[in-house]
Coordinates of C-alpha atoms in Angstrom, one line a residue:
Chain A
M13 CA 28.2 170.0 139.7
Q14 CA 29.1 167.2 137.4
Q15 CA 27.3 165.3 134.8
Q16 CA 26.7 161.7 135.8
K17 CA 24.9 159.8 133.1
C18 CA 22.0 159.9 130.8
Y19 CA 18.6 158.6 131.8
V20 CA 16.5 157.1 129.1
I21 CA 13.0 156.7 130.6
P22 CA 10.6 159.3 129.3
G23 CA 9.8 161.8 132.0
L24 CA 12.9 161.2 134.1
L25 CA 15.2 163.8 132.7
N26 CA 18.1 162.4 130.8
A27 CA 20.5 165.0 132.3
G28 CA 21.7 163.4 135.4
L29 CA 22.9 165.9 138.0
L30 CA 25.1 165.7 141.0
N31 CA 25.2 168.5 143.6
G32 CA 28.4 167.5 145.4
N33 CA 27.6 163.9 146.2
Q34 CA 23.9 164.6 146.1
P35 CA 22.1 163.3 143.1
I36 CA 19.3 165.5 141.7
Y37 CA 16.5 163.8 139.8
I38 CA 14.2 165.9 137.6
F39 CA 10.8 164.5 136.6
I40 CA 8.8 166.0 133.7
L41 CA 5.4 164.8 134.7
N42 CA 3.6 165.3 131.4
Q43 CA 6.2 163.2 129.6
I44 CA 5.9 160.2 131.9
Q45 CA 4.3 157.4 130.0
D46 CA 4.4 154.7 132.6
M47 CA 4.5 156.0 136.1
K48 CA 5.2 152.5 137.6
E49 CA 8.2 152.0 135.3
V50 CA 9.6 155.4 136.3
S51 CA 9.2 154.7 140.0
L52 CA 10.9 151.3 139.8
K53 CA 13.7 152.8 137.8
M54 CA 14.0 155.5 140.5
N55 CA 14.1 152.9 143.2
S56 CA 17.0 151.1 141.4
Y57 CA 18.9 154.4 141.0
L58 CA 18.4 155.1 144.7
Q59 CA 19.9 151.8 145.5
T60 CA 22.9 152.1 143.2
V61 CA 23.8 155.8 142.7
N62 CA 25.4 157.3 145.8
A63 CA 23.3 155.0 148.0
F64 CA 24.1 156.6 151.3
H65 CA 23.8 160.2 150.3
P66 CA 20.8 162.5 150.4
Y67 CA 19.1 163.4 147.1
T68 CA 16.8 165.9 145.6
W69 CA 13.7 165.5 143.5
V70 CA 12.4 168.2 141.2
I71 CA 8.9 167.8 139.8
C72 CA 7.7 169.9 136.9
N73 CA 5.8 170.0 133.6
Q74 CA 6.8 171.3 130.3
Q75 CA 6.3 175.0 129.9
T76 CA 2.8 176.2 129.0
L77 CA 1.4 173.1 130.6
Q78 CA 0.1 173.9 134.0
L79 CA 1.2 171.5 136.7
E80 CA -2.0 170.4 138.6
I81 CA -2.1 169.3 142.1
S82 CA -3.9 166.1 141.1
E83 CA -0.9 165.1 138.9
V84 CA 1.4 165.6 141.8
K85 CA -0.8 163.5 144.0
Q86 CA -0.9 160.6 141.5
F87 CA 2.8 160.8 141.1
L88 CA 3.6 160.7 144.8
N89 CA 1.1 157.9 145.5
Q90 CA 2.7 155.7 142.8
F91 CA 6.2 156.4 144.1
C92 CA 5.1 155.8 147.7
K93 CA 4.0 152.3 146.6
N94 CA 7.3 151.4 144.9
I95 CA 9.9 153.1 146.9
P96 CA 10.8 151.6 150.3
L97 CA 10.6 154.0 153.3
Q98 CA 14.3 153.6 154.1
Q99 CA 15.3 154.8 150.6
F100 CA 12.9 157.7 150.9
Q101 CA 14.2 158.8 154.3
R102 CA 17.4 160.0 152.6
I103 CA 15.5 162.7 150.6
D104 CA 16.9 166.2 151.2
K105 CA 14.5 168.3 149.1
L106 CA 11.4 167.9 147.2
I107 CA 11.0 170.8 144.8
I108 CA 7.8 171.4 142.8
I109 CA 7.9 173.9 139.9
S110 CA 4.5 175.4 139.5
D111 CA 2.9 178.8 139.6
T112 CA -0.6 177.5 140.3
I113 CA -0.2 175.1 143.2
Q114 CA -0.3 176.5 146.8
L115 CA 2.2 175.1 149.3
Q116 CA -0.7 174.0 151.6
Q117 CA -2.3 172.0 148.8
L118 CA 1.0 170.3 148.3
I119 CA 1.3 169.4 152.0
N120 CA -2.2 168.0 151.9
V121 CA -1.4 165.5 149.1
I122 CA 1.7 164.0 150.6
P123 CA 1.0 160.3 151.4
S124 CA 0.6 159.8 155.1
A125 CA 3.6 157.4 155.3
W126 CA 5.8 160.2 154.0
S127 CA 4.4 163.2 155.8
T128 CA 6.7 163.2 158.8
I129 CA 9.8 162.6 156.7
L130 CA 9.0 165.5 154.4
T131 CA 8.4 168.1 157.1
N132 CA 10.4 171.3 156.0
K133 CA 11.7 169.5 152.9
I134 CA 9.0 170.6 150.5
H135 CA 9.8 173.6 148.4
L136 CA 7.7 175.4 145.8
V137 CA 9.4 177.1 143.0
L138 CA 7.7 179.3 140.4
R139 CA 10.2 178.9 137.6
L140 CA 12.9 176.6 136.5
N141 CA 15.6 179.2 136.7
Q142 CA 14.8 179.7 140.4
L143 CA 16.3 176.3 141.0
I144 CA 19.6 178.2 141.5
N145 CA 18.2 179.3 144.9
H146 CA 18.4 175.6 145.9
N147 CA 22.0 175.4 145.0
I148 CA 21.2 173.6 141.8
E149 CA 23.5 175.0 139.2
L150 CA 23.2 173.6 135.7
T151 CA 26.0 173.1 133.2
Q152 CA 25.8 174.5 129.6
Y153 CA 24.7 171.1 128.3
Q154 CA 21.9 170.8 130.9
V155 CA 20.7 174.3 130.4
E156 CA 20.5 173.6 126.7
F157 CA 18.5 170.5 127.3
L158 CA 16.2 172.2 129.8
S159 CA 15.7 175.2 127.6
R160 CA 14.3 172.9 125.0
I161 CA 11.8 171.5 127.3
N162 CA 11.0 174.7 129.2
N163 CA 10.8 178.0 127.4
T164 CA 10.7 180.1 130.6
Y165 CA 14.4 179.2 131.1
Q166 CA 15.9 181.9 129.0
E167 CA 19.6 181.1 128.9
E168 CA 19.9 179.8 125.3
I169 CA 22.9 179.1 123.2
P170 CA 23.8 182.1 121.1
F171 CA 22.4 182.1 117.6
Y172 CA 25.6 182.8 115.8
G173 CA 28.7 180.6 116.1
R174 CA 27.1 177.1 116.1
D175 CA 28.1 174.3 113.9
I176 CA 26.0 174.3 110.8
S177 CA 24.5 170.9 111.7
E178 CA 23.2 172.3 115.0
Y179 CA 20.6 174.5 113.2
P180 CA 17.3 172.9 112.5
L181 CA 17.2 171.8 108.9
A182 CA 14.4 172.6 106.4
N183 CA 13.3 169.9 104.1
T184 CA 15.4 171.4 101.3
G185 CA 18.5 170.2 103.2
V186 CA 19.7 173.7 104.2
P187 CA 19.3 175.1 107.7
E188 CA 15.8 176.6 108.3
C189 CA 17.1 180.1 109.0
L190 CA 19.1 180.2 105.8
E191 CA 16.1 178.8 103.9
A192 CA 14.0 181.6 105.3
I193 CA 16.5 184.2 104.1
L194 CA 16.8 182.6 100.7
Q195 CA 13.0 182.5 100.3
Y196 CA 12.9 186.2 101.4
Y197 CA 15.1 187.1 98.4
D198 CA 12.9 185.0 96.2
R199 CA 9.9 187.0 97.3
H200 CA 11.6 190.3 97.1
D201 CA 13.6 190.2 93.9
D202 CA 13.6 194.0 93.7
Y203 CA 15.7 194.3 96.9
L204 CA 18.5 192.5 95.0
K205 CA 18.6 195.5 92.6
K206 CA 19.4 198.0 95.3
Q207 CA 22.7 199.8 95.1
G208 CA 25.3 198.1 97.2
V209 CA 23.1 195.1 98.1
F210 CA 24.9 192.7 100.5
R211 CA 27.7 195.2 101.0
I212 CA 25.9 197.7 103.2
S213 CA 25.3 196.5 106.7
G214 CA 22.1 197.0 108.7
S215 CA 21.3 198.3 112.1
V216 CA 22.8 196.3 114.9
Q217 CA 19.8 196.6 117.1
Q218 CA 17.5 195.4 114.3
E219 CA 19.9 192.6 113.6
Q220 CA 19.7 191.5 117.3
K221 CA 15.9 191.6 117.2
L222 CA 15.8 189.5 114.1
I223 CA 18.1 186.8 115.4
Q224 CA 16.0 186.6 118.6
Q225 CA 13.1 185.7 116.4
F226 CA 15.2 183.2 114.5
Q227 CA 16.3 181.7 117.8
I228 CA 12.7 180.7 118.5
R229 CA 12.2 179.6 114.9
N230 CA 9.8 182.4 114.1
Y231 CA 10.7 183.2 110.5
S232 CA 7.6 184.9 109.3
V233 CA 8.7 188.2 110.9
I234 CA 11.5 188.5 108.3
D235 CA 9.3 190.6 106.0
D236 CA 9.1 193.3 108.6
Y237 CA 12.9 193.9 108.4
D238 CA 15.0 196.2 106.3
P239 CA 16.9 194.3 103.5
D240 CA 20.2 195.5 104.9
V241 CA 19.4 193.9 108.3
V242 CA 18.5 190.6 106.6
S243 CA 21.7 190.6 104.6
T244 CA 23.7 191.4 107.8
V245 CA 22.2 188.4 109.5
F246 CA 22.8 186.3 106.4
K247 CA 26.5 187.2 106.3
N248 CA 27.1 187.0 110.0
L249 CA 25.4 183.7 110.3
L250 CA 27.7 182.2 107.6
C251 CA 31.0 183.8 108.6
Q252 CA 30.5 183.1 112.3
L253 CA 29.8 179.4 111.9
K254 CA 31.9 177.4 114.3
K255 CA 33.4 175.7 111.3
P256 CA 33.2 177.6 108.0
I257 CA 31.2 176.0 105.2
F258 CA 34.4 175.1 103.4
P259 CA 36.7 173.5 106.1
F260 CA 39.7 175.4 107.4
E261 CA 42.0 173.0 105.5
M262 CA 40.5 174.1 102.3
Y263 CA 41.4 177.7 103.0
D264 CA 45.0 176.7 103.8
I265 CA 45.3 174.8 100.5
L266 CA 43.7 177.5 98.4
K267 CA 45.7 180.4 99.8
E268 CA 48.9 178.6 98.7
T269 CA 47.7 178.3 95.1
Q270 CA 48.8 180.8 92.5
I271 CA 46.3 183.4 91.4
N272 CA 46.7 182.3 87.8
T273 CA 46.1 178.6 88.5
S274 CA 44.1 177.2 85.5
K275 CA 40.4 177.1 85.8
E276 CA 40.3 173.4 85.1
K277 CA 42.7 172.7 87.9
L278 CA 40.8 174.8 90.4
L279 CA 37.4 173.3 89.5
E280 CA 38.9 169.9 89.9
M281 CA 40.1 170.9 93.4
F282 CA 36.7 172.3 94.3
Q283 CA 35.2 169.1 93.1
V284 CA 37.3 167.0 95.5
F285 CA 36.5 169.4 98.3
F286 CA 32.9 169.1 97.5
A287 CA 32.9 165.4 97.7
Y288 CA 34.3 165.4 101.2
M289 CA 31.9 168.1 102.5
P290 CA 28.8 167.2 104.5
E291 CA 25.6 167.3 102.5
V292 CA 24.3 170.4 104.3
N293 CA 27.4 172.3 103.4
R294 CA 27.1 171.3 99.8
K295 CA 23.5 172.2 99.5
T296 CA 24.0 175.5 101.3
T297 CA 26.9 176.4 99.0
K298 CA 24.9 175.5 95.9
R299 CA 21.9 177.6 96.9
I300 CA 23.9 180.6 97.9
A301 CA 26.0 180.4 94.8
E302 CA 22.9 180.4 92.6
L303 CA 21.6 183.5 94.5
L304 CA 24.9 185.3 94.0
F305 CA 24.9 184.5 90.3
H306 CA 21.5 185.9 90.0
V307 CA 22.3 189.1 92.0
A308 CA 25.3 189.7 89.7
D309 CA 22.9 189.9 86.8
Y310 CA 21.6 193.2 88.1
E311 CA 25.1 194.7 88.2
S312 CA 24.1 197.7 86.2
E313 CA 21.6 198.6 88.9
N314 CA 23.2 197.3 92.2
L315 CA 26.8 197.9 91.2
M316 CA 27.5 194.5 92.7
G317 CA 29.2 192.4 90.1
L318 CA 30.5 188.9 90.8
N319 CA 33.8 190.3 91.8
N320 CA 32.4 192.6 94.4
L321 CA 30.0 189.9 95.7
S322 CA 33.0 187.5 96.0
I323 CA 34.9 190.0 98.1
V324 CA 31.9 190.1 100.4
F325 CA 31.0 186.5 100.5
A326 CA 34.3 184.6 100.1
P327 CA 35.2 185.2 103.8
C328 CA 31.7 183.8 104.7
F329 CA 32.7 180.5 103.2
L330 CA 36.5 180.4 103.5
R331 CA 38.5 181.6 106.4
P332 CA 41.7 180.6 108.3
E333 CA 41.5 179.0 111.7
Q334 CA 43.7 181.7 113.1
T335 CA 44.0 185.1 111.5
N336 CA 47.4 186.6 110.9
L337 CA 49.0 189.0 108.5
S338 CA 49.7 186.4 105.9
D339 CA 46.0 186.2 105.3
L340 CA 46.0 189.5 103.5
Q341 CA 47.5 187.9 100.5
G342 CA 45.5 184.7 101.2
A343 CA 42.3 186.6 101.3
K344 CA 42.9 188.1 97.8
I345 CA 43.6 184.7 96.3
V346 CA 40.6 183.1 97.9
V347 CA 38.3 185.8 96.7
H348 CA 39.5 185.2 93.2
H349 CA 38.9 181.5 93.5
F350 CA 35.6 181.9 95.1
N351 CA 34.5 184.1 92.2
L352 CA 35.4 181.2 89.9
L353 CA 33.4 178.8 92.0
V354 CA 30.3 181.0 91.8
Q355 CA 30.7 181.4 88.0
N356 CA 30.8 177.7 87.6
V357 CA 28.1 176.8 90.0
E358 CA 26.3 175.1 87.1
F359 CA 29.2 172.7 86.8
F360 CA 28.6 171.5 90.3
L361 CA 24.9 171.5 89.9
Q362 CA 25.2 168.7 87.4
E363 CA 27.0 166.7 89.9
F364 CA 24.2 167.1 92.3
R365 CA 21.6 166.1 89.8
I366 CA 23.3 162.8 89.2
N367 CA 23.5 162.1 92.9
R368 CA 20.0 163.1 93.7
N369 CA 16.7 161.3 93.3
S370 CA 15.0 162.1 90.1
I371 CA 11.9 163.0 92.0
P372 CA 12.0 166.8 92.5
Q373 CA 11.8 167.7 96.1
K374 CA 8.8 169.7 97.2
V375 CA 9.9 172.9 98.7
Q376 CA 8.5 173.5 102.1
H377 CA 7.5 177.1 102.6
L378 CA 8.5 178.4 106.0
I379 CA 6.2 181.3 105.8
Chain B
M2 CA 69.4 211.8 107.9
D3 CA 66.7 213.5 106.0
E4 CA 64.5 210.4 106.1
P5 CA 61.0 211.7 106.7
Q6 CA 59.0 210.6 109.7
V7 CA 56.4 208.0 108.9
V8 CA 53.0 208.7 110.3
K9 CA 50.5 205.9 110.2
I10 CA 46.9 207.0 109.7
I11 CA 44.0 204.5 109.5
V12 CA 40.7 205.0 107.8
V13 CA 37.9 202.8 109.0
G14 CA 34.1 202.8 109.0
E15 CA 31.2 201.0 107.6
S16 CA 31.3 199.3 104.2
Y17 CA 30.3 201.7 101.4
A18 CA 31.1 204.9 103.2
G19 CA 33.8 206.0 100.8
K20 CA 37.1 205.1 102.5
T21 CA 38.9 203.9 99.4
S22 CA 37.5 206.9 97.4
L23 CA 38.8 209.3 100.1
L24 CA 42.3 208.0 99.7
Q25 CA 42.1 208.0 95.9
Q26 CA 41.0 211.6 96.0
Y27 CA 43.5 212.7 98.6
C28 CA 46.5 210.9 97.2
F29 CA 45.9 210.9 93.5
N30 CA 43.2 213.5 92.9
E31 CA 41.0 210.8 91.3
F32 CA 37.4 209.9 91.8
D33 CA 36.5 206.4 90.5
H34 CA 32.9 205.7 90.0
N35 CA 33.6 202.0 90.2
H36 CA 32.4 200.7 93.5
S37 CA 34.7 198.0 94.4
A38 CA 34.9 196.6 97.9
T39 CA 38.3 196.5 99.6
I40 CA 39.8 193.1 100.6
G41 CA 41.6 193.2 103.9
C42 CA 43.7 196.3 103.9
D43 CA 45.6 198.6 101.5
F44 CA 47.8 201.6 102.1
T45 CA 48.8 204.7 100.1
L46 CA 51.5 207.2 100.8
K47 CA 51.5 210.9 100.8
W48 CA 54.3 213.3 101.6
I49 CA 53.4 216.5 103.3
T50 CA 55.4 219.3 104.9
K51 CA 54.3 220.5 108.3
N52 CA 56.0 223.5 109.8
G53 CA 59.0 222.9 107.7
T54 CA 59.2 219.2 108.6
K55 CA 58.6 216.5 106.0
L56 CA 56.2 213.8 107.0
K57 CA 55.4 210.7 105.1
L58 CA 51.7 209.8 105.7
Q59 CA 51.1 206.2 105.4
I60 CA 47.3 206.0 105.1
W61 CA 45.7 202.6 105.6
D62 CA 42.4 201.8 104.0
V63 CA 40.8 199.2 106.2
A64 CA 38.0 197.0 104.7
G65 CA 34.7 197.8 106.2
Q66 CA 33.2 194.4 105.8
E67 CA 32.6 192.8 109.2
R68 CA 34.5 189.7 108.3
F69 CA 37.7 191.5 107.9
Q70 CA 37.5 193.2 111.3
N71 CA 39.8 190.7 113.0
L72 CA 42.4 191.4 110.4
S73 CA 41.7 195.1 110.6
K74 CA 42.6 195.2 114.3
M75 CA 46.2 194.3 113.4
F76 CA 46.4 197.4 111.2
I77 CA 45.2 199.7 113.9
R78 CA 48.3 199.1 116.0
Q79 CA 50.8 201.9 115.9
A80 CA 48.4 204.2 114.2
K81 CA 48.9 207.8 115.1
G82 CA 45.6 209.0 113.9
C83 CA 42.3 207.7 112.8
L84 CA 39.4 208.7 110.5
I85 CA 36.1 207.0 111.0
M86 CA 34.0 207.4 107.9
C87 CA 30.3 207.2 107.6
D88 CA 27.7 207.8 104.9
I89 CA 25.5 210.9 105.3
T90 CA 22.7 209.2 103.4
N91 CA 22.8 206.2 105.8
K92 CA 21.9 206.9 109.4
K93 CA 23.0 203.4 110.5
S94 CA 26.5 204.2 109.5
L95 CA 26.8 206.6 112.4
E96 CA 25.8 203.8 114.7
A97 CA 28.6 201.7 113.1
A98 CA 31.0 204.5 113.7
L99 CA 30.6 204.0 117.4
S100 CA 31.6 200.4 117.3
W101 CA 34.6 201.3 115.2
R102 CA 35.5 204.0 117.7
N103 CA 35.5 201.3 120.4
V104 CA 37.7 199.0 118.4
V105 CA 40.2 201.8 117.8
K106 CA 40.1 203.1 121.4
D107 CA 40.8 199.6 122.6
I108 CA 44.0 199.3 120.5
A109 CA 45.2 202.9 120.2
D110 CA 43.8 204.9 123.0
E111 CA 45.6 208.2 122.8
V112 CA 45.3 209.0 119.1
P113 CA 43.0 211.6 117.6
I114 CA 39.8 210.1 116.1
F115 CA 37.9 212.2 113.6
L116 CA 34.3 211.4 112.7
I117 CA 33.8 212.0 109.0
Q118 CA 30.4 212.1 107.3
N119 CA 30.9 211.7 103.6
K120 CA 28.7 212.1 100.5
T121 CA 27.3 215.5 101.2
D122 CA 27.0 215.9 97.4
L123 CA 24.1 213.3 97.5
L124 CA 21.9 215.5 99.8
Q125 CA 19.0 217.1 98.1
G126 CA 16.4 219.4 99.7
E127 CA 16.0 219.6 103.4
R128 CA 18.4 217.7 105.6
E129 CA 17.2 215.3 108.2
E130 CA 18.3 216.0 111.8
Y131 CA 21.2 213.6 111.8
Q132 CA 22.4 215.1 108.5
T133 CA 23.0 218.6 110.0
E134 CA 26.3 219.8 111.1
E135 CA 25.1 220.7 114.6
Y136 CA 23.8 217.2 115.2
L137 CA 27.1 215.7 114.0
N138 CA 29.2 218.0 116.1
Q139 CA 27.1 217.2 119.2
F140 CA 27.1 213.5 118.5
A141 CA 30.9 213.6 118.1
Q142 CA 31.4 215.5 121.3
Q143 CA 29.1 213.2 123.2
H144 CA 30.9 210.1 122.0
N145 CA 34.5 211.4 122.5
F146 CA 35.5 211.9 118.9
T147 CA 38.2 214.5 118.6
R148 CA 36.5 216.4 115.8
S149 CA 33.9 215.9 113.2
Y150 CA 33.5 217.0 109.6
Q151 CA 31.0 216.7 106.7
I152 CA 32.8 216.3 103.5
S153 CA 32.3 215.3 99.9
V154 CA 35.0 213.1 98.4
K155 CA 33.4 213.3 95.0
L156 CA 33.5 217.1 94.9
N157 CA 36.9 217.1 96.8
D158 CA 35.3 219.2 99.5
K159 CA 37.3 219.4 102.7
V160 CA 39.4 216.3 101.8
D161 CA 42.7 218.0 102.2
L162 CA 41.5 219.9 105.3
I163 CA 40.7 216.8 107.3
F164 CA 44.2 215.3 106.8
Y165 CA 45.7 218.7 107.7
E166 CA 43.7 219.0 110.8
L167 CA 44.4 215.4 111.8
V168 CA 48.1 216.0 111.7
E169 CA 47.6 219.1 113.7
S170 CA 45.6 217.2 116.3
M171 CA 48.4 214.5 116.5
I172 CA 50.9 217.2 117.3
E173 CA 48.6 218.7 119.8
K174 CA 48.0 215.4 121.6
G175 CA 51.7 214.6 121.5
V176 CA 51.4 211.4 119.5
I177 CA 53.9 212.7 116.9
K178 CA 56.6 215.3 117.4
L179 CA 58.1 217.5 114.8
E180 CA 61.8 218.0 115.1
E181 CA 61.5 221.8 115.0
S182 CA 58.7 221.8 117.5
I183 CA 61.1 220.3 120.1
I184 CA 63.3 223.4 119.7
K185 CA 60.8 226.1 119.5
S186 CA 57.9 224.3 121.1
S187 CA 56.2 227.4 122.6
F188 CA 56.2 229.2 119.3
V189 CA 54.7 226.2 117.5
I190 CA 52.0 225.7 120.0
K191 CA 50.9 229.3 119.7
N192 CA 50.9 229.0 116.0
D193 CA 48.9 225.8 116.2
N194 CA 46.2 227.5 118.2
N195 CA 45.9 230.2 115.7
D196 CA 45.6 227.7 112.9
R197 CA 42.9 225.8 114.7
N198 CA 40.9 228.8 115.5
K199 CA 41.0 229.7 111.8
A200 CA 39.9 226.3 110.9
K201 CA 37.1 226.4 113.4
K202 CA 35.8 229.6 111.9
K203 CA 35.9 228.1 108.5
E204 CA 33.8 225.2 109.7
C205 CA 31.1 227.4 111.1
C206 CA 30.6 229.4 108.0

């Protein structure tokens, strides 16, 4: 199975598939805006893409939308008009994905010109993931694409370990899931006073449940979870990012610096790093640094001063591309420098204010 | 010639379980009320004499924070014994002990692994089920821990005992060999059994 090219017409899936030499065309009926346009496009593909090989058609609707027999009928009639019989004779399979349509209904709506050709070629499939029974295997990229259009297809990309830019963004410029977590702490300031906050990890099962909800962008459930579970998700989300918030190069540079490097020099370095970081990384850093600064205010209660918090959070922001023993020393230096960064978050804030529009952004509440 | 044998012991477990405090107490008889998290890994040394043989215990304190786990794995290599710590006031830390046990088993399969529930001094009133010794022992047995103990680092309760027993267990499993024990092995084994029975009795009381 290999990827062929992307299709651009709405309704004709832009994840071109090849099963051996056999092209597979997937139609999302409810997305088709112009049936005629799609059928003409289809015709031109049939003439140019593997023109002498059999092909497969898959017809479906987006999930939650029932696929009605009348829609299928309309689709087939239009295609019958625009696709010459000789092209159509090459069809190997016509697969319909629907849990409401009966096979007999389907046979009844086949245009008479096509009925003899389609004998034994019509297949009814209840769900997208049953396509595998027809030897249609999907690549990671295609699965991703399809899972976005069809929620019954469950194989999603893992929640942890993506690039930060792959998470949907809130209008504050930080990823929605992080925004939900930060707002959670805004609402529950008392949790931040708890002894060992951010240091104690939560239940692994609960953590899994919460990230499942986050996967489907359901953030309102966060209030039902134990603060230690939320903080575990928070930390794991950050430290398992495909690329850390501060790029790997930055760690390599920082770990070589002396622990007694002057504050001015370090801040200058951070400033340069900041300038080269993507905006989402900068905004995320800023928001989290503010939170940590605030949490450290409760040190007498939570026993988590800035130093302790830095030990916990520095590896969330800075880590080497490959771990080896030399990182032990590196980790200590980096914790020290990260501490300094958090302490001086105000310094960077000013930079942001200059760069930003003077109109304050309205915070969108996710819950 | 008289260079003592180095025995590497690792202490792992969830963050905030008291690993660093355990080492401080055992090696320096100190209890620090400061709650500082550990970065990466640190080790302390303690000399003991076992059946007339000097041993140098090199005890590694492995950071509990998840993010250091990759690093931690490197320290587990060549370990001869392992203590997995959890916090008796935190049920989840028992759960975490299981994943630590898997990590350790993957790297050092043959070594004795003890399950240690710390902070018994914080318990007040009636214990919950998971806080009882019976539960812990059963849990440990079920999940292939060599032995289990409830201790208080703060009150220095059973701190020396667990290290003593860990060394015993290493000898028993053959991961370390005492020079004398090679010569009069049968005698030592007999002795060991007696010691262990005594220790068991002590546990029950």
